[in-house]
mmCIF file of C-alpha atoms and ligand atoms in Angstrom:
data_model
loop_
_atom_site.group_PDB
_atom_site.id
_atom_site.type_symbol
_atom_site.label_atom_id
_atom_site.label_comp_id
_atom_site.label_asym_id
_atom_site.label_seq_id
_atom_site.Cartn_x
_atom_site.Cartn_y
_atom_site.Cartn_z
ATOM 1 C CA MET A 57 92.709 -14.920 -70.707
ATOM 2 C CA PHE A 58 90.396 -15.856 -73.651
ATOM 3 C CA LYS A 59 86.986 -14.561 -73.621
ATOM 4 C CA LYS A 60 84.456 -16.878 -72.052
ATOM 5 C CA TYR A 61 81.289 -18.365 -73.862
ATOM 6 C CA LYS A 62 78.834 -19.706 -71.628
ATOM 7 C CA ILE A 63 76.297 -22.218 -72.928
ATOM 8 C CA ALA A 64 73.460 -23.637 -70.922
ATOM 9 C CA ILE A 65 72.788 -27.095 -72.183
ATOM 10 C CA LEU A 66 69.484 -28.709 -71.602
ATOM 11 C CA PRO A 67 69.612 -32.293 -72.984
ATOM 12 C CA GLY A 68 65.965 -33.032 -72.240
ATOM 13 C CA ASP A 69 64.139 -36.161 -73.007
ATOM 14 C CA GLY A 70 64.378 -39.040 -75.626
ATOM 15 C CA ILE A 71 67.278 -38.850 -77.945
ATOM 16 C CA GLY A 72 68.145 -35.347 -76.383
ATOM 17 C CA PRO A 73 70.883 -36.820 -74.121
ATOM 18 C CA GLU A 74 72.554 -39.035 -76.631
ATOM 19 C CA VAL A 75 72.739 -36.406 -79.466
ATOM 20 C CA ILE A 76 73.927 -33.609 -77.056
ATOM 21 C CA LYS A 77 76.865 -36.040 -75.911
ATOM 22 C CA GLN A 78 78.166 -35.692 -79.505
ATOM 23 C CA VAL A 79 78.065 -32.037 -79.295
ATOM 24 C CA TYR A 80 80.427 -32.222 -76.391
ATOM 25 C CA LYS A 81 82.809 -33.935 -78.494
ATOM 26 C CA ILE A 82 82.716 -30.997 -80.902
ATOM 27 C CA ILE A 83 83.069 -28.380 -78.317
ATOM 28 C CA TYR A 84 86.150 -30.181 -77.125
ATOM 29 C CA ILE A 85 87.770 -30.096 -80.368
ATOM 30 C CA ILE A 86 86.630 -26.341 -81.303
ATOM 31 C CA ASN A 87 87.897 -25.196 -78.109
ATOM 32 C CA LYS A 88 91.296 -26.854 -78.641
ATOM 33 C CA ILE A 89 91.803 -26.092 -82.215
ATOM 34 C CA PHE A 90 90.590 -22.512 -82.139
ATOM 35 C CA ASN A 91 91.948 -21.734 -78.706
ATOM 36 C CA LEU A 92 88.507 -20.989 -77.321
ATOM 37 C CA ASN A 93 86.936 -21.043 -73.997
ATOM 38 C CA ILE A 94 83.331 -22.293 -74.593
ATOM 39 C CA ILE A 95 82.193 -23.639 -71.234
ATOM 40 C CA THR A 96 79.000 -25.574 -70.654
ATOM 41 C CA LYS A 97 76.708 -26.469 -67.845
ATOM 42 C CA GLU A 98 73.970 -28.860 -68.045
ATOM 43 C CA TYR A 99 70.363 -28.404 -66.544
ATOM 44 C CA LYS A 100 67.281 -30.622 -66.694
ATOM 45 C CA ILE A 101 64.156 -29.743 -68.492
ATOM 46 C CA GLY A 102 60.934 -31.589 -69.959
ATOM 47 C CA GLY A 103 59.821 -34.803 -68.634
ATOM 48 C CA ILE A 104 62.991 -35.910 -67.031
ATOM 49 C CA ALA A 105 62.686 -32.829 -64.744
ATOM 50 C CA ILE A 106 58.997 -33.356 -64.093
ATOM 51 C CA ASP A 107 60.205 -37.045 -62.934
ATOM 52 C CA ASN A 108 63.115 -35.619 -60.741
ATOM 53 C CA ILE A 109 61.799 -32.313 -59.386
ATOM 54 C CA ASP A 110 58.131 -32.361 -60.382
ATOM 55 C CA ASN A 111 58.418 -29.299 -62.571
ATOM 56 C CA SER A 112 59.305 -29.376 -66.259
ATOM 57 C CA LEU A 113 61.133 -26.161 -65.974
ATOM 58 C CA PRO A 114 62.903 -25.889 -62.456
ATOM 59 C CA LEU A 115 63.994 -22.377 -61.357
ATOM 60 C CA ASN A 116 67.686 -23.774 -61.287
ATOM 61 C CA THR A 117 67.147 -24.354 -65.143
ATOM 62 C CA LEU A 118 65.739 -20.771 -65.730
ATOM 63 C CA LEU A 119 68.430 -19.353 -63.626
ATOM 64 C CA GLY A 120 71.172 -21.288 -65.690
ATOM 65 C CA CYS A 121 69.784 -19.988 -68.667
ATOM 66 C CA LEU A 122 69.786 -16.291 -67.568
ATOM 67 C CA ASN A 123 73.453 -16.705 -66.618
ATOM 68 C CA SER A 124 74.377 -17.998 -69.940
ATOM 69 C CA ASN A 125 75.263 -16.509 -73.311
ATOM 70 C CA ALA A 126 73.120 -19.200 -75.128
ATOM 71 C CA ILE A 127 70.949 -22.353 -74.787
ATOM 72 C CA LEU A 128 71.442 -25.457 -76.474
ATOM 73 C CA LEU A 129 68.501 -27.547 -76.116
ATOM 74 C CA GLY A 130 67.899 -31.408 -77.188
ATOM 75 C CA SER A 131 64.393 -32.236 -77.066
ATOM 76 C CA VAL A 132 61.424 -32.339 -74.624
ATOM 77 C CA GLY A 133 58.371 -34.693 -74.138
ATOM 78 C CA GLY A 134 57.487 -38.425 -74.810
ATOM 79 C CA ASN A 135 54.710 -40.758 -74.302
ATOM 80 C CA LYS A 136 55.258 -41.047 -70.592
ATOM 81 C CA TRP A 137 54.184 -37.273 -70.167
ATOM 82 C CA ASN A 138 51.477 -37.168 -72.901
ATOM 83 C CA ASN A 139 48.468 -37.476 -70.765
ATOM 84 C CA LEU A 140 49.318 -34.568 -68.556
ATOM 85 C CA PRO A 141 46.997 -31.595 -68.718
ATOM 86 C CA LEU A 142 47.880 -29.360 -71.775
ATOM 87 C CA LYS A 143 49.206 -26.588 -69.537
ATOM 88 C CA ASN A 144 51.534 -29.009 -67.636
ATOM 89 C CA LYS A 145 53.067 -30.817 -70.784
ATOM 90 C CA PRO A 146 56.717 -30.494 -71.178
ATOM 91 C CA GLU A 147 56.493 -28.778 -74.636
ATOM 92 C CA ILE A 148 53.902 -26.047 -73.457
ATOM 93 C CA LYS A 149 55.303 -25.481 -69.908
ATOM 94 C CA SER A 150 59.029 -25.472 -70.411
ATOM 95 C CA LEU A 151 59.440 -24.706 -74.401
ATOM 96 C CA LEU A 152 56.993 -22.200 -75.001
ATOM 97 C CA PHE A 153 57.481 -20.478 -71.817
ATOM 98 C CA LEU A 154 61.213 -20.196 -72.482
ATOM 99 C CA ARG A 155 60.493 -18.773 -76.125
ATOM 100 C CA LYS A 156 58.319 -16.062 -74.607
ATOM 101 C CA TYR A 157 60.408 -15.392 -71.435
ATOM 102 C CA PHE A 158 63.496 -14.601 -73.606
ATOM 103 C CA LYS A 159 61.392 -12.916 -76.325
ATOM 104 C CA LEU A 160 62.727 -15.397 -78.986
ATOM 105 C CA PHE A 161 60.652 -13.771 -81.948
ATOM 106 C CA ASN A 162 62.925 -14.838 -84.653
ATOM 107 C CA ASN A 163 62.910 -18.522 -85.752
ATOM 108 C CA LEU A 164 65.316 -19.577 -88.357
ATOM 109 C CA ARG A 165 65.129 -22.953 -90.008
ATOM 110 C CA PRO A 166 67.366 -23.599 -92.878
ATOM 111 C CA SER A 167 66.644 -26.737 -94.830
ATOM 112 C CA LYS A 168 68.569 -28.182 -97.800
ATOM 113 C CA LEU A 169 69.123 -31.150 -99.905
ATOM 114 C CA TYR A 170 72.753 -32.395 -99.047
ATOM 115 C CA SER A 171 74.904 -33.895 -101.683
ATOM 116 C CA GLY A 172 74.884 -37.684 -100.886
ATOM 117 C CA LEU A 173 71.396 -37.611 -99.693
ATOM 118 C CA GLU A 174 69.426 -36.754 -102.923
ATOM 119 C CA ASP A 175 67.785 -40.265 -102.911
ATOM 120 C CA LEU A 176 66.143 -39.403 -99.602
ATOM 121 C CA CYS A 177 64.148 -36.630 -101.222
ATOM 122 C CA PRO A 178 60.423 -37.820 -101.774
ATOM 123 C CA LEU A 179 60.394 -35.571 -104.922
ATOM 124 C CA LYS A 180 61.130 -36.762 -108.365
ATOM 125 C CA LYS A 181 64.799 -36.506 -109.692
ATOM 126 C CA GLU A 182 63.755 -33.760 -112.302
ATOM 127 C CA ILE A 183 62.621 -31.691 -109.557
ATOM 128 C CA TYR A 184 65.073 -32.051 -106.977
ATOM 129 C CA ILE A 185 68.044 -31.850 -109.353
ATOM 130 C CA LYS A 186 67.768 -28.155 -109.493
ATOM 131 C CA GLY A 187 68.573 -28.013 -105.790
ATOM 132 C CA LEU A 188 66.814 -27.194 -102.652
ATOM 133 C CA ASN A 189 68.151 -24.520 -100.101
ATOM 134 C CA ILE A 190 65.605 -22.633 -98.092
ATOM 135 C CA LEU A 191 65.616 -20.445 -94.966
ATOM 136 C CA CYS A 192 62.474 -20.196 -93.340
ATOM 137 C CA VAL A 193 61.814 -17.244 -91.278
ATOM 138 C CA ARG A 194 59.269 -17.582 -88.719
ATOM 139 C CA GLU A 195 57.764 -15.043 -86.383
ATOM 140 C CA LEU A 196 57.688 -17.078 -83.123
ATOM 141 C CA ILE A 197 55.955 -15.531 -80.024
ATOM 142 C CA SER A 198 52.982 -13.814 -81.617
ATOM 143 C CA GLY A 199 49.773 -14.651 -83.889
ATOM 144 C CA ILE A 200 47.215 -17.312 -83.315
ATOM 145 C CA TYR A 201 49.220 -19.415 -80.812
ATOM 146 C CA PHE A 202 49.155 -16.548 -78.148
ATOM 147 C CA GLY A 203 46.522 -14.198 -79.325
ATOM 148 C CA LYS A 204 43.771 -13.419 -76.752
ATOM 149 C CA PRO A 205 40.942 -14.264 -76.561
ATOM 150 C CA LYS A 206 40.819 -17.779 -76.993
ATOM 151 C CA GLY A 207 38.445 -20.352 -75.402
ATOM 152 C CA ASN A 208 35.680 -22.806 -75.266
ATOM 153 C CA ASN A 209 32.173 -22.255 -74.600
ATOM 154 C CA GLY A 210 28.581 -22.886 -75.224
ATOM 155 C CA TYR A 211 26.840 -26.392 -74.738
ATOM 156 C CA LYS A 212 25.804 -29.520 -76.699
ATOM 157 C CA LYS A 213 25.520 -28.376 -80.492
ATOM 158 C CA LEU A 214 26.195 -24.844 -79.744
ATOM 159 C CA GLU A 215 29.370 -25.659 -78.030
ATOM 160 C CA TYR A 216 32.089 -23.566 -79.927
ATOM 161 C CA SER A 217 35.784 -22.771 -79.666
ATOM 162 C CA PHE A 218 37.929 -19.796 -80.871
ATOM 163 C CA ASP A 219 41.377 -18.558 -81.114
ATOM 164 C CA THR A 220 42.753 -15.024 -82.220
ATOM 165 C CA GLU A 221 45.193 -14.288 -85.061
ATOM 166 C CA ILE A 222 46.708 -10.870 -84.056
ATOM 167 C CA TYR A 223 49.628 -9.127 -85.150
ATOM 168 C CA TYR A 224 50.790 -5.611 -84.386
ATOM 169 C CA LYS A 225 52.593 -3.753 -87.333
ATOM 170 C CA PHE A 226 55.810 -3.378 -85.340
ATOM 171 C CA GLU A 227 55.997 -7.225 -84.782
ATOM 172 C CA ILE A 228 55.592 -7.679 -88.616
ATOM 173 C CA GLU A 229 58.325 -4.989 -89.357
ATOM 174 C CA LYS A 230 60.722 -6.474 -86.905
ATOM 175 C CA ILE A 231 60.630 -10.007 -88.319
ATOM 176 C CA ALA A 232 60.410 -8.574 -92.035
ATOM 177 C CA HIS A 233 63.631 -6.658 -91.493
ATOM 178 C CA ILE A 234 65.445 -9.728 -90.434
ATOM 179 C CA ALA A 235 64.228 -11.911 -93.485
ATOM 180 C CA PHE A 236 65.315 -9.173 -95.947
ATOM 181 C CA LYS A 237 68.808 -8.935 -94.348
ATOM 182 C CA LYS A 238 69.063 -12.727 -94.517
ATOM 183 C CA ALA A 239 68.160 -12.676 -98.232
ATOM 184 C CA LEU A 240 70.715 -10.128 -98.946
ATOM 185 C CA GLU A 241 73.319 -12.654 -97.476
ATOM 186 C CA ARG A 242 71.926 -15.462 -99.757
ATOM 187 C CA LYS A 243 70.281 -15.251 -103.017
ATOM 188 C CA CYS A 244 68.375 -12.053 -102.633
ATOM 189 C CA LYS A 245 65.120 -13.403 -102.934
ATOM 190 C CA LEU A 246 62.335 -13.200 -100.281
ATOM 191 C CA THR A 247 58.750 -14.779 -100.495
ATOM 192 C CA LEU A 248 56.149 -13.952 -97.964
ATOM 193 C CA VAL A 249 53.481 -16.264 -97.010
ATOM 194 C CA ASP A 250 50.032 -15.031 -96.468
ATOM 195 C CA LYS A 251 46.272 -15.611 -96.897
ATOM 196 C CA SER A 252 45.578 -11.751 -97.622
ATOM 197 C CA ASN A 253 42.730 -12.628 -99.897
ATOM 198 C CA VAL A 254 40.842 -13.712 -96.954
ATOM 199 C CA LEU A 255 42.465 -12.537 -93.612
ATOM 200 C CA GLU A 256 42.619 -8.998 -92.203
ATOM 201 C CA SER A 257 45.934 -10.114 -90.412
ATOM 202 C CA SER A 258 47.500 -11.134 -93.690
ATOM 203 C CA MET A 259 46.420 -7.965 -95.365
ATOM 204 C CA LEU A 260 48.424 -6.136 -92.720
ATOM 205 C CA TRP A 261 51.440 -8.461 -93.262
ATOM 206 C CA LYS A 262 51.323 -8.009 -96.977
ATOM 207 C CA LYS A 263 51.107 -4.322 -96.921
ATOM 208 C CA THR A 264 53.734 -3.847 -94.085
ATOM 209 C CA VAL A 265 56.220 -6.318 -95.834
ATOM 210 C CA SER A 266 55.746 -4.735 -99.302
ATOM 211 C CA ASP A 267 56.533 -1.323 -97.740
ATOM 212 C CA ILE A 268 59.514 -2.618 -96.109
ATOM 213 C CA SER A 269 60.702 -4.181 -99.410
ATOM 214 C CA LYS A 270 61.291 -0.696 -101.099
ATOM 215 C CA LEU A 271 64.109 -0.348 -98.612
ATOM 216 C CA TYR A 272 65.852 -3.446 -100.006
ATOM 217 C CA PRO A 273 65.781 -2.813 -103.714
ATOM 218 C CA LYS A 274 68.278 -5.577 -104.262
ATOM 219 C CA VAL A 275 65.911 -8.092 -102.823
ATOM 220 C CA ASN A 276 63.766 -9.787 -105.244
ATOM 221 C CA PHE A 277 60.360 -9.614 -103.379
ATOM 222 C CA ASN A 278 57.076 -11.520 -103.891
ATOM 223 C CA HIS A 279 54.207 -12.955 -101.875
ATOM 224 C CA MET A 280 52.248 -16.303 -102.135
ATOM 225 C CA TYR A 281 49.182 -17.388 -100.551
ATOM 226 C CA ILE A 282 49.799 -20.292 -98.091
ATOM 227 C CA ASP A 283 47.627 -22.771 -100.209
ATOM 228 C CA ASN A 284 49.702 -21.970 -103.340
ATOM 229 C CA ILE A 285 53.213 -22.055 -101.585
ATOM 230 C CA THR A 286 52.420 -25.727 -100.024
ATOM 231 C CA MET A 287 52.043 -26.760 -103.801
ATOM 232 C CA GLN A 288 54.860 -24.775 -105.203
ATOM 233 C CA LEU A 289 57.176 -26.119 -102.572
ATOM 234 C CA ILE A 290 56.557 -29.788 -104.107
ATOM 235 C CA LYS A 291 56.326 -28.443 -107.651
ATOM 236 C CA ASN A 292 59.470 -26.437 -107.764
ATOM 237 C CA PRO A 293 61.290 -25.757 -104.577
ATOM 238 C CA SER A 294 64.356 -24.406 -106.233
ATOM 239 C CA GLN A 295 62.428 -21.156 -106.813
ATOM 240 C CA PHE A 296 62.630 -20.445 -103.006
ATOM 241 C CA ASP A 297 65.497 -18.721 -101.252
ATOM 242 C CA VAL A 298 64.081 -17.035 -97.972
ATOM 243 C CA ILE A 299 60.460 -17.525 -96.994
ATOM 244 C CA LEU A 300 58.935 -15.074 -94.342
ATOM 245 C CA CYS A 301 55.833 -16.461 -92.306
ATOM 246 C CA SER A 302 53.625 -15.756 -89.590
ATOM 247 C CA ASN A 303 53.860 -18.160 -86.495
ATOM 248 C CA LEU A 304 51.177 -20.554 -87.882
ATOM 249 C CA PHE A 305 52.097 -20.620 -91.543
ATOM 250 C CA GLY A 306 55.829 -20.916 -90.457
ATOM 251 C CA ASP A 307 54.826 -24.122 -88.519
ATOM 252 C CA ILE A 308 53.599 -25.541 -91.506
ATOM 253 C CA ILE A 309 55.917 -24.493 -94.251
ATOM 254 C CA SER A 310 59.117 -25.388 -92.237
ATOM 255 C CA ASP A 311 57.812 -28.922 -91.772
ATOM 256 C CA GLU A 312 57.168 -29.116 -95.309
ATOM 257 C CA CYS A 313 60.568 -27.889 -96.037
ATOM 258 C CA ALA A 314 62.009 -30.500 -93.615
ATOM 259 C CA MET A 315 60.147 -33.277 -95.312
ATOM 260 C CA ILE A 316 61.341 -32.709 -98.908
ATOM 261 C CA SER A 317 64.734 -32.299 -97.568
ATOM 262 C CA GLY A 318 65.129 -35.762 -96.565
ATOM 263 C CA SER A 319 65.242 -36.345 -93.061
ATOM 264 C CA ILE A 320 64.097 -34.715 -89.800
ATOM 265 C CA GLY A 321 67.477 -35.684 -88.309
ATOM 266 C CA MET A 322 69.351 -33.001 -90.387
ATOM 267 C CA LEU A 323 67.498 -29.986 -89.497
ATOM 268 C CA PRO A 324 68.613 -27.454 -86.884
ATOM 269 C CA SER A 325 66.953 -24.385 -85.853
ATOM 270 C CA ALA A 326 67.539 -20.995 -84.034
ATOM 271 C CA SER A 327 65.138 -18.903 -82.178
ATOM 272 C CA LEU A 328 66.690 -15.619 -81.355
ATOM 273 C CA ASN A 329 65.708 -12.297 -79.450
ATOM 274 C CA ASP A 330 66.823 -8.681 -80.280
ATOM 275 C CA ASN A 331 70.223 -9.220 -78.830
ATOM 276 C CA ASN A 332 70.994 -12.409 -80.603
ATOM 277 C CA PHE A 333 70.546 -14.522 -77.327
ATOM 278 C CA GLY A 334 68.734 -17.777 -78.215
ATOM 279 C CA ILE A 335 67.697 -21.329 -78.051
ATOM 280 C CA TYR A 336 69.224 -23.606 -80.677
ATOM 281 C CA GLU A 337 67.566 -26.921 -80.987
ATOM 282 C CA PRO A 338 66.762 -29.671 -83.695
ATOM 283 C CA ALA A 339 63.590 -29.247 -85.802
ATOM 284 C CA GLY A 340 62.575 -32.861 -84.777
ATOM 285 C CA GLY A 341 61.273 -34.165 -81.428
ATOM 286 C CA SER A 342 62.515 -36.579 -78.776
ATOM 287 C CA ALA A 343 62.171 -39.548 -81.156
ATOM 288 C CA PRO A 344 61.006 -42.029 -78.314
ATOM 289 C CA ASP A 345 60.662 -44.670 -80.672
ATOM 290 C CA ILE A 346 64.524 -44.712 -81.209
ATOM 291 C CA ALA A 347 65.801 -43.413 -77.880
ATOM 292 C CA GLY A 348 68.502 -45.024 -76.134
ATOM 293 C CA LYS A 349 69.378 -47.374 -79.141
ATOM 294 C CA ASN A 350 72.391 -45.369 -80.189
ATOM 295 C CA ILE A 351 70.872 -45.047 -83.870
ATOM 296 C CA SER A 352 69.698 -41.434 -83.746
ATOM 297 C CA ASN A 353 71.019 -38.808 -86.180
ATOM 298 C CA PRO A 354 73.206 -36.398 -84.274
ATOM 299 C CA ILE A 355 73.589 -33.827 -87.232
ATOM 300 C CA ALA A 356 70.461 -31.739 -86.387
ATOM 301 C CA GLN A 357 71.784 -31.111 -83.046
ATOM 302 C CA ILE A 358 75.497 -30.427 -84.239
ATOM 303 C CA LEU A 359 74.235 -28.118 -86.863
ATOM 304 C CA SER A 360 72.159 -26.297 -84.201
ATOM 305 C CA PHE A 361 75.425 -25.781 -82.072
ATOM 306 C CA SER A 362 76.949 -24.402 -85.373
ATOM 307 C CA MET A 363 73.995 -21.996 -85.820
ATOM 308 C CA LEU A 364 74.807 -21.047 -82.019
ATOM 309 C CA LEU A 365 78.446 -20.413 -82.795
ATOM 310 C CA ARG A 366 77.335 -18.222 -85.929
ATOM 311 C CA TYR A 367 74.494 -16.151 -84.482
ATOM 312 C CA SER A 368 75.041 -15.806 -80.652
ATOM 313 C CA PHE A 369 78.901 -15.843 -80.763
ATOM 314 C CA ASN A 370 79.759 -14.376 -83.989
ATOM 315 C CA LEU A 371 82.164 -17.340 -84.480
ATOM 316 C CA ILE A 372 82.011 -17.844 -88.306
ATOM 317 C CA LYS A 373 85.142 -19.635 -89.040
ATOM 318 C CA GLU A 374 84.204 -22.243 -86.346
ATOM 319 C CA SER A 375 80.713 -22.564 -87.538
ATOM 320 C CA ASN A 376 81.732 -22.973 -91.138
ATOM 321 C CA ILE A 377 84.320 -25.804 -90.485
ATOM 322 C CA ILE A 378 81.667 -27.789 -88.688
ATOM 323 C CA GLU A 379 79.269 -27.466 -91.674
ATOM 324 C CA ASN A 380 81.958 -28.324 -94.002
ATOM 325 C CA SER A 381 82.877 -31.206 -92.331
ATOM 326 C CA ILE A 382 79.280 -32.557 -92.165
ATOM 327 C CA ASN A 383 78.858 -31.840 -96.055
ATOM 328 C CA ASN A 384 82.066 -33.913 -96.681
ATOM 329 C CA ILE A 385 80.920 -36.676 -94.553
ATOM 330 C CA LEU A 386 77.870 -37.067 -96.547
ATOM 331 C CA LYS A 387 79.540 -36.828 -99.828
ATOM 332 C CA PHE A 388 81.819 -39.702 -98.537
ATOM 333 C CA GLY A 389 78.747 -41.704 -98.008
ATOM 334 C CA TYR A 390 78.604 -42.081 -94.248
ATOM 335 C CA LYS A 391 75.132 -42.334 -93.010
ATOM 336 C CA THR A 392 73.193 -42.792 -89.845
ATOM 337 C CA LYS A 393 70.245 -45.414 -90.027
ATOM 338 C CA ASP A 394 67.722 -42.666 -90.789
ATOM 339 C CA LEU A 395 69.764 -41.606 -93.932
ATOM 340 C CA LYS A 396 70.556 -44.969 -95.280
ATOM 341 C CA LEU A 397 68.334 -46.790 -98.115
ATOM 342 C CA ASN A 398 67.513 -50.437 -97.974
ATOM 343 C CA SER A 399 70.656 -52.548 -97.314
ATOM 344 C CA GLU A 400 73.147 -49.733 -97.123
ATOM 345 C CA LYS A 401 75.592 -49.789 -94.202
ATOM 346 C CA PHE A 402 75.146 -47.234 -91.636
ATOM 347 C CA ILE A 403 77.060 -46.048 -88.527
ATOM 348 C CA ASN A 404 75.660 -45.141 -85.105
ATOM 349 C CA THR A 405 75.078 -41.955 -83.166
ATOM 350 C CA SER A 406 78.408 -41.986 -81.327
ATOM 351 C CA GLU A 407 80.416 -42.952 -84.377
ATOM 352 C CA MET A 408 78.898 -40.234 -86.427
ATOM 353 C CA GLY A 409 79.779 -37.658 -83.532
ATOM 354 C CA SER A 410 83.376 -38.815 -83.446
ATOM 355 C CA LEU A 411 83.758 -38.797 -87.121
ATOM 356 C CA ILE A 412 82.544 -35.272 -87.414
ATOM 357 C CA SER A 413 85.201 -34.344 -84.994
ATOM 358 C CA CYS A 414 87.840 -35.932 -86.964
ATOM 359 C CA PHE A 415 86.677 -34.305 -89.922
ATOM 360 C CA ILE A 416 86.972 -30.871 -88.234
ATOM 361 C CA ILE A 417 90.581 -31.560 -87.502
ATOM 362 C CA LYS A 418 91.361 -32.724 -90.902
ATOM 363 C CA GLU A 419 89.561 -29.623 -92.323
ATOM 364 C CA LYS A 420 91.783 -27.396 -89.834
ATOM 365 C CA LEU A 421 95.029 -29.335 -90.993
ATOM 366 C CA ASN A 422 94.080 -28.907 -94.757
ATOM 367 C CA GLU A 423 93.555 -25.036 -94.059
ATOM 368 C CA GLN A 424 97.150 -24.963 -92.325
ATOM 369 C CA ASP A 425 98.513 -26.747 -95.436
ATOM 370 C CA ILE A 426 97.263 -24.167 -97.785
ATOM 371 C CA ILE A 427 98.590 -21.369 -95.623
HETATM 372 P P1 NAD B 16 59.668 -36.785 -83.559
HETATM 373 O O1 NAD B 16 60.492 -35.676 -84.330
HETATM 374 O O2 NAD B 16 60.391 -37.066 -82.233
HETATM 375 O O3 NAD B 16 59.880 -38.073 -84.327
HETATM 376 C C1 NAD B 16 59.214 -38.416 -85.804
HETATM 377 C C2 NAD B 16 60.052 -39.296 -86.494
HETATM 378 O O4 NAD B 16 61.341 -38.984 -86.740
HETATM 379 C C3 NAD B 16 60.357 -40.674 -85.694
HETATM 380 O O5 NAD B 16 60.151 -41.750 -86.324
HETATM 381 C C4 NAD B 16 61.758 -40.366 -85.048
HETATM 382 O O6 NAD B 16 62.465 -41.570 -84.962
HETATM 383 C C5 NAD B 16 62.390 -39.660 -86.437
HETATM 384 N N1 NAD B 16 63.426 -38.733 -85.707
HETATM 385 C C6 NAD B 16 63.258 -37.614 -85.156
HETATM 386 N N2 NAD B 16 64.565 -37.132 -84.925
HETATM 387 C C7 NAD B 16 65.402 -38.112 -85.550
HETATM 388 C C8 NAD B 16 66.908 -37.940 -85.441
HETATM 389 N N3 NAD B 16 67.539 -36.997 -84.920
HETATM 390 N N4 NAD B 16 67.279 -39.170 -86.094
HETATM 391 C C9 NAD B 16 66.714 -40.268 -86.491
HETATM 392 N N5 NAD B 16 65.265 -40.091 -86.590
HETATM 393 C C10 NAD B 16 64.703 -39.209 -85.967
HETATM 394 O O7 NAD B 16 58.030 -36.292 -83.579
HETATM 395 P P2 NAD B 16 56.995 -37.091 -82.582
HETATM 396 O O8 NAD B 16 57.174 -38.521 -82.724
HETATM 397 O O9 NAD B 16 55.715 -36.500 -83.123
HETATM 398 O O10 NAD B 16 57.429 -36.616 -81.164
HETATM 399 C C11 NAD B 16 57.866 -37.331 -80.159
HETATM 400 C C12 NAD B 16 57.885 -36.519 -78.803
HETATM 401 O O11 NAD B 16 58.515 -35.201 -79.205
HETATM 402 C C13 NAD B 16 56.475 -35.876 -78.622
HETATM 403 O O12 NAD B 16 56.388 -35.918 -77.084
HETATM 404 C C14 NAD B 16 56.598 -34.450 -79.130
HETATM 405 O O13 NAD B 16 55.594 -33.647 -78.355
HETATM 406 C C15 NAD B 16 57.869 -34.094 -78.658
HETATM 407 N N6 NAD B 16 58.454 -32.949 -79.705
HETATM 408 C C16 NAD B 16 59.453 -32.146 -78.848
HETATM 409 C C17 NAD B 16 59.758 -30.922 -79.698
HETATM 410 C C18 NAD B 16 60.820 -30.212 -79.170
HETATM 411 O O14 NAD B 16 61.448 -30.347 -78.048
HETATM 412 N N7 NAD B 16 61.254 -29.163 -79.676
HETATM 413 C C19 NAD B 16 59.436 -31.027 -81.024
HETATM 414 C C20 NAD B 16 58.654 -31.795 -81.602
HETATM 415 C C21 NAD B 16 58.047 -32.825 -80.929
#
């Protein structure tokens, strides 16, 4: 009997269900052509779970995640649930909770400018022509988003608020080793983002990561202040390979990378723990403005599934074939609405899902021809 790979699928809200539907097509094909036994079970999360069960993260969903080898998430949230108190909002209650619960400290966000999509890049041709292929490695469960104390106090003009940016050395060391190892698999360049000219916490980041860099002599290591790197990413993005960031700086930098690579509908992400268990999800949100119209781009979701195969299941060939198929589809000029320019033709969400499935079969057949 084949090894079983269990995925908990959480489609969530907005475009989540329609892009997840396209992943089912890919899973069907990958199981068939590679003789795999990837099995899936779907659970509710986010606004839809509030509407049905009055809880954005029902116990059944948490148990389903615990009983799986990886989680594939669509997206959560939308206008309907925006006025809930912060602590009950789907984004906070379900997503941040899951990340913390499963100790998903390692957030990987690759962004690249695909051949065929160069015209979507908001930068000048002479800048993007040199290429853009960046992996942002972000610490995800510590720093200012979680640091205590935080709060609001005082009265009238003396009202004040505060958050705490706190990092332990061991937290920095853990994510730094991951970033150096990723750099070794890529172009051997690592840039640490900090604000060590002003912030104590950044000084610890800089000292700790610089010390660790001595263990990776093949990696060309440098650091940049957050204000400088936001400019450098626009001026000369091809100078970057792997970028290592704290939680807050990673939030900012990964979105900037997303923007310069064209469309948010192309960007996957992985959030992993020490055992390579993780949540895989598109970098974008639930896109309520286009939900249900069959015009969303499913590629970020399918690439998130591809990352799942690579990182949680170590199915490298299978992940490569998905990514190659997507590269080829884009080179051939097939585009969803978010990727098209002016009067260009576009295909819808489910056509893109089916086309990627066909290209995967085609790639596999080509491989066999070569053998
Ligand atoms: P968004 O990413 O949902 O949408 C921003 C823009 O990008 C919209 O114009 C949308 O149509 C477009 N877009 C996003 N994904 C697309 C895709 N796959 N194909 C084509 N176009 C796409 O961001 P927002 O509007 O700020 O947020 C909407 C909701 O999503 C909010 O409730 C927000 O809190 C939530 N959100 C959830 C997550 C998550 O689940 N991880 C992340 C970010 C935002």
